[in-house]
PDB file of C-alpha atoms in Angstrom:
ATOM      1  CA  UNK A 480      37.383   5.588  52.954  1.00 54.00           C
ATOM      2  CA  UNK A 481      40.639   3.705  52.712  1.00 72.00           C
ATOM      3  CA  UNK A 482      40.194   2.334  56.272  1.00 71.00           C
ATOM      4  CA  UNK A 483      38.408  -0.371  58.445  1.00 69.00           C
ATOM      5  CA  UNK A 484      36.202   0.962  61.011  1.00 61.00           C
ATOM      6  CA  UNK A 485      35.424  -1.327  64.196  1.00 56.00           C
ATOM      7  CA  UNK A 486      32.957  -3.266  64.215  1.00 66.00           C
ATOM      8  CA  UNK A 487      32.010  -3.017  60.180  1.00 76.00           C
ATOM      9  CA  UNK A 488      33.985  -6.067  58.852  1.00 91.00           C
ATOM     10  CA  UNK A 489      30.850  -7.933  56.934  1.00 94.00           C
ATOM     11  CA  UNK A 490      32.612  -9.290  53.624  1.00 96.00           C
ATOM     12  CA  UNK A 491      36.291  -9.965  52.772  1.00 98.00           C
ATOM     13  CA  UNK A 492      37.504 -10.118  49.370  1.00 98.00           C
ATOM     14  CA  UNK A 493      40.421 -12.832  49.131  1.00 98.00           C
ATOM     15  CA  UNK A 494      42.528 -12.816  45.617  1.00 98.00           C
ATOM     16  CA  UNK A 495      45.526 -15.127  44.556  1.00 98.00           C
ATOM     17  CA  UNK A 496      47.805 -15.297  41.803  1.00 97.00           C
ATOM     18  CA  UNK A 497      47.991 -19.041  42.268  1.00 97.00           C
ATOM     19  CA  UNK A 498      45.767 -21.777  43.854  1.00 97.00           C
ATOM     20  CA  UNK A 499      47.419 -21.836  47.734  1.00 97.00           C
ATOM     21  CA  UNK A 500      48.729 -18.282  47.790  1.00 98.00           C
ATOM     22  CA  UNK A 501      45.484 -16.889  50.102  1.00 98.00           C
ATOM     23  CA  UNK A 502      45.676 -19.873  52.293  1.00 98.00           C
ATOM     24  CA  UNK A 503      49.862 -19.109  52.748  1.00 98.00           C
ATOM     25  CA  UNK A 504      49.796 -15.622  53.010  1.00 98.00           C
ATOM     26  CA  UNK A 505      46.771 -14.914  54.895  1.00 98.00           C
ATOM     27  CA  UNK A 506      45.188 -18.550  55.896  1.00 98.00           C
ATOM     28  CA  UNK A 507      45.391 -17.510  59.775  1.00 98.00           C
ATOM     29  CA  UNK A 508      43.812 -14.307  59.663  1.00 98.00           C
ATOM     30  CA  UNK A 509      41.032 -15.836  57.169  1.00 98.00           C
ATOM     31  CA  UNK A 510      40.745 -18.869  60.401  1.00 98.00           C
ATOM     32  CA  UNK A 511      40.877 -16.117  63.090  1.00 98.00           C
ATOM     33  CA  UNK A 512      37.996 -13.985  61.231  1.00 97.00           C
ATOM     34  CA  UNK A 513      35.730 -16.259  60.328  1.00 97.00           C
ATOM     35  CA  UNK A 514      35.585 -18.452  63.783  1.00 96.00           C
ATOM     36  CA  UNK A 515      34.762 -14.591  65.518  1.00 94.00           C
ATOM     37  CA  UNK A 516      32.285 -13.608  62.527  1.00 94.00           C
ATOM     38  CA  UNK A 517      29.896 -16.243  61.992  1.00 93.00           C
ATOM     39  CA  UNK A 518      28.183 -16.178  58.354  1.00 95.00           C
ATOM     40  CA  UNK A 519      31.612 -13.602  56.889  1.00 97.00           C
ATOM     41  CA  UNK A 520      31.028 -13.107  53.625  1.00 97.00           C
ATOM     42  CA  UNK A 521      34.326 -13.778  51.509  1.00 98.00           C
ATOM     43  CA  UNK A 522      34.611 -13.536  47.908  1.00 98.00           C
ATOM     44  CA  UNK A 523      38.286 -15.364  46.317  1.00 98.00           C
ATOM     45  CA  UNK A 524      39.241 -15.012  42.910  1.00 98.00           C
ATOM     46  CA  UNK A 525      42.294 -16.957  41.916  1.00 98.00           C
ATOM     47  CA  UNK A 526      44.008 -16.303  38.950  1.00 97.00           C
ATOM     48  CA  UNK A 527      45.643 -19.771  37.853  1.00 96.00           C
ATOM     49  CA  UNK A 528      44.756 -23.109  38.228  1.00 95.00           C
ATOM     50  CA  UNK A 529      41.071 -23.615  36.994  1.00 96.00           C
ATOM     51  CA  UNK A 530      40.364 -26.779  35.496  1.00 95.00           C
ATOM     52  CA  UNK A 531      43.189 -28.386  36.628  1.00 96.00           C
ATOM     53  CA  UNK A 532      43.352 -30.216  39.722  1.00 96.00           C
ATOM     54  CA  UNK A 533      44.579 -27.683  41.700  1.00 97.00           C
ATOM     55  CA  UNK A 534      41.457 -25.910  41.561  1.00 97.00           C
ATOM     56  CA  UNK A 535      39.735 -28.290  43.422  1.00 98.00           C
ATOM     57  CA  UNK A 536      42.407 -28.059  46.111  1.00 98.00           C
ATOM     58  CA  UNK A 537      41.638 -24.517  46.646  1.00 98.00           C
ATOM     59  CA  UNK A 538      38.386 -25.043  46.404  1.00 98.00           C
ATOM     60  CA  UNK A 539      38.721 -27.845  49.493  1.00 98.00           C
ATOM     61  CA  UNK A 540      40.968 -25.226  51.006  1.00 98.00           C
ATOM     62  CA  UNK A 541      39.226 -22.437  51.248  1.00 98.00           C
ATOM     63  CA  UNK A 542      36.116 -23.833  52.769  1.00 98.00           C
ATOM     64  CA  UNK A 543      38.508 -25.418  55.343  1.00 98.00           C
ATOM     65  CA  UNK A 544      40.310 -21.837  55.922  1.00 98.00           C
ATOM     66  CA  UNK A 545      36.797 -20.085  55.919  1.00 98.00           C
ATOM     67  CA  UNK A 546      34.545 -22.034  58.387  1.00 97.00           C
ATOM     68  CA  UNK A 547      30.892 -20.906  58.759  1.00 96.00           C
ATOM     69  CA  UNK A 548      31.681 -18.348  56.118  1.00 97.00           C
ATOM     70  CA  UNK A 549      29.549 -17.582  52.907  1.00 97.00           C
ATOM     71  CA  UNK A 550      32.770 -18.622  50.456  1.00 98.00           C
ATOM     72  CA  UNK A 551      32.419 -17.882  46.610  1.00 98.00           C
ATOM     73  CA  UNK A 552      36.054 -19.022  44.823  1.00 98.00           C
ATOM     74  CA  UNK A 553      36.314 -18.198  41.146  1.00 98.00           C
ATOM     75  CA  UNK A 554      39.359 -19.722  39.740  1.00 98.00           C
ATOM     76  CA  UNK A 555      40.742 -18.283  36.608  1.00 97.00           C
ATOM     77  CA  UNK A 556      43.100 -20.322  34.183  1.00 95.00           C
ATOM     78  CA  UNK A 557      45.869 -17.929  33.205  1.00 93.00           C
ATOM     79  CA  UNK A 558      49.082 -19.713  32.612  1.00 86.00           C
ATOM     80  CA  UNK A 559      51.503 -19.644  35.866  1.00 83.00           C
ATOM     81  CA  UNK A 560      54.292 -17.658  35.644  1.00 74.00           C
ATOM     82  CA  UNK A 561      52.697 -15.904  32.281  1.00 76.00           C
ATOM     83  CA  UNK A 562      50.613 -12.603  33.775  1.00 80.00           C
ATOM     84  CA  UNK A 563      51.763  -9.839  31.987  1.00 78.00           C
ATOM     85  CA  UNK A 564      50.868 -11.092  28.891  1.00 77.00           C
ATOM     86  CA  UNK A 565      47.155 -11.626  29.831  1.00 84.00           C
ATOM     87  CA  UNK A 566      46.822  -8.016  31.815  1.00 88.00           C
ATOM     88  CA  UNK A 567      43.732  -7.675  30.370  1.00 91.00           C
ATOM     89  CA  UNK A 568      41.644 -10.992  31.476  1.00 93.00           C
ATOM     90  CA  UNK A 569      42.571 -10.577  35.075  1.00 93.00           C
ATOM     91  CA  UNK A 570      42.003  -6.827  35.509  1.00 95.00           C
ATOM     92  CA  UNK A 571      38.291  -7.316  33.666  1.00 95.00           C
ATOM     93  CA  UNK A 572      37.807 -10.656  36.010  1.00 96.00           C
ATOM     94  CA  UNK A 573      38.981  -7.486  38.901  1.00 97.00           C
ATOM     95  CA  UNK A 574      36.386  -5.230  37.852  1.00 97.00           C
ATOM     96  CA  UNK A 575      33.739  -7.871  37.431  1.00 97.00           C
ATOM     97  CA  UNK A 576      34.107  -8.792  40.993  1.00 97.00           C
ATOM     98  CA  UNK A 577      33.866  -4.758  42.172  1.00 97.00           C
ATOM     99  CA  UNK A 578      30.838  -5.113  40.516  1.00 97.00           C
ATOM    100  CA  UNK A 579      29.114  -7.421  42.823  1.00 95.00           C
ATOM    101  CA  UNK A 580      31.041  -7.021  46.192  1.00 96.00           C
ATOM    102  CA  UNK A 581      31.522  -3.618  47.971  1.00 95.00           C
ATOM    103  CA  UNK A 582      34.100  -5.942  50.764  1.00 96.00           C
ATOM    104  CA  UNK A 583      34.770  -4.123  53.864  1.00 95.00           C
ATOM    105  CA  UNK A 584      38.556  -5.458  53.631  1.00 96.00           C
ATOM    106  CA  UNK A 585      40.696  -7.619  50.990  1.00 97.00           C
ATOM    107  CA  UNK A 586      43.795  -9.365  51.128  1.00 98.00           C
ATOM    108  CA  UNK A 587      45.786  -9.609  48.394  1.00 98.00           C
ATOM    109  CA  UNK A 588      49.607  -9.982  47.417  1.00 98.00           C
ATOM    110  CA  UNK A 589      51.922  -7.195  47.924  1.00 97.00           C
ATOM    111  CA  UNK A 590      53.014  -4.891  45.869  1.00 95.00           C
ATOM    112  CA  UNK A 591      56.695  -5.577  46.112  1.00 95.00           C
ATOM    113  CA  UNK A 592      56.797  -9.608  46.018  1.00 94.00           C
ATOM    114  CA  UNK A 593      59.654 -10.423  43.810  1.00 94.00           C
ATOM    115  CA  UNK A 594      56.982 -12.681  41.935  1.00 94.00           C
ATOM    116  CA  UNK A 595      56.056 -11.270  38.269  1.00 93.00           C
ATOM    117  CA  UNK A 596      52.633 -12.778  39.173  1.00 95.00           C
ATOM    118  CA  UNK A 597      51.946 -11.869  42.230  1.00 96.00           C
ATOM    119  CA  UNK A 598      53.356  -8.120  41.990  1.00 95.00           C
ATOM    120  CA  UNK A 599      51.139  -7.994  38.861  1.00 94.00           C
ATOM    121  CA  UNK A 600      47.552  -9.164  40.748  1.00 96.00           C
ATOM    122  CA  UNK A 601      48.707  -6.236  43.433  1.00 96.00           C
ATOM    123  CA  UNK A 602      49.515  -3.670  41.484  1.00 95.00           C
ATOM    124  CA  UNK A 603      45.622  -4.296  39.822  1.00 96.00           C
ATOM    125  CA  UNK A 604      44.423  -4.409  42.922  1.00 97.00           C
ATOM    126  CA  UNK A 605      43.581  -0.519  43.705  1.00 95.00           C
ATOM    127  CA  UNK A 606      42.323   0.190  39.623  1.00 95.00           C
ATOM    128  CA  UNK A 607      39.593  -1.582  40.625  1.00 96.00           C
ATOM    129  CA  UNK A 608      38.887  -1.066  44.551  1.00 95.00           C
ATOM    130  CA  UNK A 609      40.127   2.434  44.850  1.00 91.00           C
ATOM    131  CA  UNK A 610      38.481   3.098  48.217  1.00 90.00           C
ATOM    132  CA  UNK A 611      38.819  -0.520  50.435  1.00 94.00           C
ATOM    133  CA  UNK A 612      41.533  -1.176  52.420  1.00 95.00           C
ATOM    134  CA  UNK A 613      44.431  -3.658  51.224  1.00 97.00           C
ATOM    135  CA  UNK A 614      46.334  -5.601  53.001  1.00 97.00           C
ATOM    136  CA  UNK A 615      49.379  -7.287  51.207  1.00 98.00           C
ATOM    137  CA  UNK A 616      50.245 -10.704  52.526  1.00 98.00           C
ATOM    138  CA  UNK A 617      53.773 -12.308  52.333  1.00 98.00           C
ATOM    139  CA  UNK A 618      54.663 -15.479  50.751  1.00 96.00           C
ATOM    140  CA  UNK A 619      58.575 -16.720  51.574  1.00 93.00           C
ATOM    141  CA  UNK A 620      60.533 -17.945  48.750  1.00 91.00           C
ATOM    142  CA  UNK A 621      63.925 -18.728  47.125  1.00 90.00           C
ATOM    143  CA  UNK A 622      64.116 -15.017  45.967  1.00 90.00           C
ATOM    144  CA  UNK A 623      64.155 -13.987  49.385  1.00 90.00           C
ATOM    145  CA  UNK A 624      61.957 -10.864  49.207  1.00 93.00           C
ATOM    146  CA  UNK A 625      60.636 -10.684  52.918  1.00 94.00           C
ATOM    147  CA  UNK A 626      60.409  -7.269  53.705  1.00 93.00           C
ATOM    148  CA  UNK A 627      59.353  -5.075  56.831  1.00 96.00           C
ATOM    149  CA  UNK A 628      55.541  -5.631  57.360  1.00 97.00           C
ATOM    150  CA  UNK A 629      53.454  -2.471  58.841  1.00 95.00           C
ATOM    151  CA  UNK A 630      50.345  -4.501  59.675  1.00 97.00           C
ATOM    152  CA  UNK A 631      50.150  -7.827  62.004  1.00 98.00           C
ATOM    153  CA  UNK A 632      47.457 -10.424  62.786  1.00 98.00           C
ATOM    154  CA  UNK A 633      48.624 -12.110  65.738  1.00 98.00           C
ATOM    155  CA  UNK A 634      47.772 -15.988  65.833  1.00 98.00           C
ATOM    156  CA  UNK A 635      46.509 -18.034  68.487  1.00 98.00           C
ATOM    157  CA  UNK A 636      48.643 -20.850  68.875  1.00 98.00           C
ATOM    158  CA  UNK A 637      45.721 -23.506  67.370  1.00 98.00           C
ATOM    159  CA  UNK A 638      45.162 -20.948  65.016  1.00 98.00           C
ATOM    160  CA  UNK A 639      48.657 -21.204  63.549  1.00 98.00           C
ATOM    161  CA  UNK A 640      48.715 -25.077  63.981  1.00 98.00           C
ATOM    162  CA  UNK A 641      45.390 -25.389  62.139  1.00 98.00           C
ATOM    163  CA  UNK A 642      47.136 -23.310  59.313  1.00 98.00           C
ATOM    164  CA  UNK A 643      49.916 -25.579  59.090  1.00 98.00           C
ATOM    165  CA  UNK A 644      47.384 -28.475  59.143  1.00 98.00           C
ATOM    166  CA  UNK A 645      45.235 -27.313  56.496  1.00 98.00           C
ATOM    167  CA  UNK A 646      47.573 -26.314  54.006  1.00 98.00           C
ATOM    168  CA  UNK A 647      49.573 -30.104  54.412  1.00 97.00           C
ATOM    169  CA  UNK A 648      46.415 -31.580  54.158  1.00 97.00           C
ATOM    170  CA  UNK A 649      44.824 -29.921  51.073  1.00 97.00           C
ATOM    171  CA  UNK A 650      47.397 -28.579  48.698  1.00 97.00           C
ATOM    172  CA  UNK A 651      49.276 -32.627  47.949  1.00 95.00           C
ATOM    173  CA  UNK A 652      50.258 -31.118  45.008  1.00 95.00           C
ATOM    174  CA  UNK A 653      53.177 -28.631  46.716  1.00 93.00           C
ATOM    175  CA  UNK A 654      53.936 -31.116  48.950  1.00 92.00           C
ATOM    176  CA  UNK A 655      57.482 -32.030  47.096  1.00 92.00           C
ATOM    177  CA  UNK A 656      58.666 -28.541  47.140  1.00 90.00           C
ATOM    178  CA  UNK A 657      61.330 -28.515  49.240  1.00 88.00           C
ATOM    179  CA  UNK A 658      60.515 -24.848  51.389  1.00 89.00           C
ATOM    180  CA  UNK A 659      56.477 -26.340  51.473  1.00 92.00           C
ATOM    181  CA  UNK A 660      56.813 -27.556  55.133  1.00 94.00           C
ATOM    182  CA  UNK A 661      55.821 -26.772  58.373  1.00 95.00           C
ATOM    183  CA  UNK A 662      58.944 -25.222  59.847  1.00 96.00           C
ATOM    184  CA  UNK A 663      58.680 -22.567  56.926  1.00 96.00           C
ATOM    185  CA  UNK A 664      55.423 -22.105  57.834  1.00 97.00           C
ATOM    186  CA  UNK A 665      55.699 -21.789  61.764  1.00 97.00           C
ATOM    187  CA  UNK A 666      58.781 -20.071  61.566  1.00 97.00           C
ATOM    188  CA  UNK A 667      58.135 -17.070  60.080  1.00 97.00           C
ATOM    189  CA  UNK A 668      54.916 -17.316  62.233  1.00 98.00           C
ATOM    190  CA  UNK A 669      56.806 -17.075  65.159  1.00 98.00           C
ATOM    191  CA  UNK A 670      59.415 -14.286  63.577  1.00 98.00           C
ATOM    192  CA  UNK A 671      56.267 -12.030  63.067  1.00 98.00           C
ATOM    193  CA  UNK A 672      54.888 -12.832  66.508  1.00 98.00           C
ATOM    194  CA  UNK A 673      58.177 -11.262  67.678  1.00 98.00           C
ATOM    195  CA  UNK A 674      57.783  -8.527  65.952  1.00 98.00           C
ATOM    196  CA  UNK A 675      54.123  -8.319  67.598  1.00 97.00           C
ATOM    197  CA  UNK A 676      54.544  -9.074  70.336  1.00 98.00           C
ATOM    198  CA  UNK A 677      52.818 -12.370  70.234  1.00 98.00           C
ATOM    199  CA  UNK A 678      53.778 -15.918  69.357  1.00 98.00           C
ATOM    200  CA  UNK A 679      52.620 -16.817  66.198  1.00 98.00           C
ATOM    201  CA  UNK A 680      51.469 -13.776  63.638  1.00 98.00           C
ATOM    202  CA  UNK A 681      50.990 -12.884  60.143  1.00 98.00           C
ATOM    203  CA  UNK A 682      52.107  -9.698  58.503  1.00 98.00           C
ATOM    204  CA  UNK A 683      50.945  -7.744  55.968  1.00 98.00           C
ATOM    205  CA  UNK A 684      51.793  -4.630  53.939  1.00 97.00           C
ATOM    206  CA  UNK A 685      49.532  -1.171  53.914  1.00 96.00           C
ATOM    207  CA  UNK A 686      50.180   1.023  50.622  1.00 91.00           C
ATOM    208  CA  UNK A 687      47.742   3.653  52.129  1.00 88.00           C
ATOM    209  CA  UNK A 688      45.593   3.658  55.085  1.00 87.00           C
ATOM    210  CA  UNK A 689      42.848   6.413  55.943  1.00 86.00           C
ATOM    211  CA  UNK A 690      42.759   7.215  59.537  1.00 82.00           C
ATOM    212  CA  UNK A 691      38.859   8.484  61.513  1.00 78.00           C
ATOM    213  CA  UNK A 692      40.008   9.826  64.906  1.00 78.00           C
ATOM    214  CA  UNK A 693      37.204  12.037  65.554  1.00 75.00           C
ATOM    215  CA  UNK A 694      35.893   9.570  68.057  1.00 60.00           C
TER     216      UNK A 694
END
């Protein structure tokens, strides 16, 4: 069942194309989940980055983003910016991890992100968890590939300040890029509140969603 029934939300899978994409796509929801599920089960598998430094950085992050959460980060070292031509190592480090987690949600880039990398992981995504529901976070960028989101998570307002928080305070190495700040990050917080009707929100994009109305 493609769907999340309420009340069943146990374990979370978490994937990233790049050390820092979970936290900046879906870091609130991760903060907002784990403080109301004690002892969430969440499984990240990250792509790039492992054995540099950055690694540890998500590693530092994701425990921050995942309080009193059972946290398992694998961190892959595929060559940013180079997916396509290593298809294969990411979709068998995919199916690996369907092997040992049955998650009762992941997040996961979108399908459409302008980013060769990112649109790569996503498009993986359902090859190897062909029954879970997927939500697609958003990640702003120079390309300018924002779309229009199906799915919001509104934020509390500490919520969305302890995103902007964390991510300053464990990711030093984006700190020189020049959209890396927290107006970016607040400010399309607060444009996806709007649309939510809330202050501060994430959104996130649904390629197909099974519906149980029997009640």
């Amino acid at each position: 069942m493609i769907g999340l029934r309420p009340g069943r939300l146990g374990s979370v899978v978490a994937l990233g194309a790049h050390c820092d994409d979970i936290a900046i796509g879906a870091g609130g929801t991760l903060l907002t989940l784990c403080a109301s599920r004690p002892g969430l089960r969440v499984d990240a598998l990250v792509l790039s980055g492992g054995g540099t430094p950055r690694e540890d950085e998500e590693r530092a992050a994701l425990a921050a983003f995942c309080p009193g959460a059972d946290v398992d980060v694998t961190v892959l070292k595929l060559p940013d910016g180079r997916f396509p031509a290593h298809w294969e190592e990411a979709k068998n480090a995919l199916e690996e991890l369907r092997r040992r987690t049955d998650p009762d949600l992941i997040l996961a880039p979108r399908t459409d992100d302008a980013h060769q990398d990112h649109r790569g992981l996503a498009k993986l995504v359902p090859t190897a968890f062909r029954d879970h529901l997927a939500l697609g976070y958003e990640i702003v960028k120079w390309d300018g590939d924002l779309g229009s989101p199906s799915v919001y998570q509104p934020l509390d307002d500490d919520v969305a300040e302890s995103k902007v928080r964390l991510l300053q305070e464990h990711y030093a190495s984006q700190r020189h890029r020049g959209w890396y700040d927290r107006e970016a990050f607040l400010g399309l917080a607060r444009i996806r509140g709007i649309e939510a009707a809330a202050k501060y929100a994430e959104a996130f994009f649904v390629k197909k969603l099974t519906l149980d109305l029997k009640g």
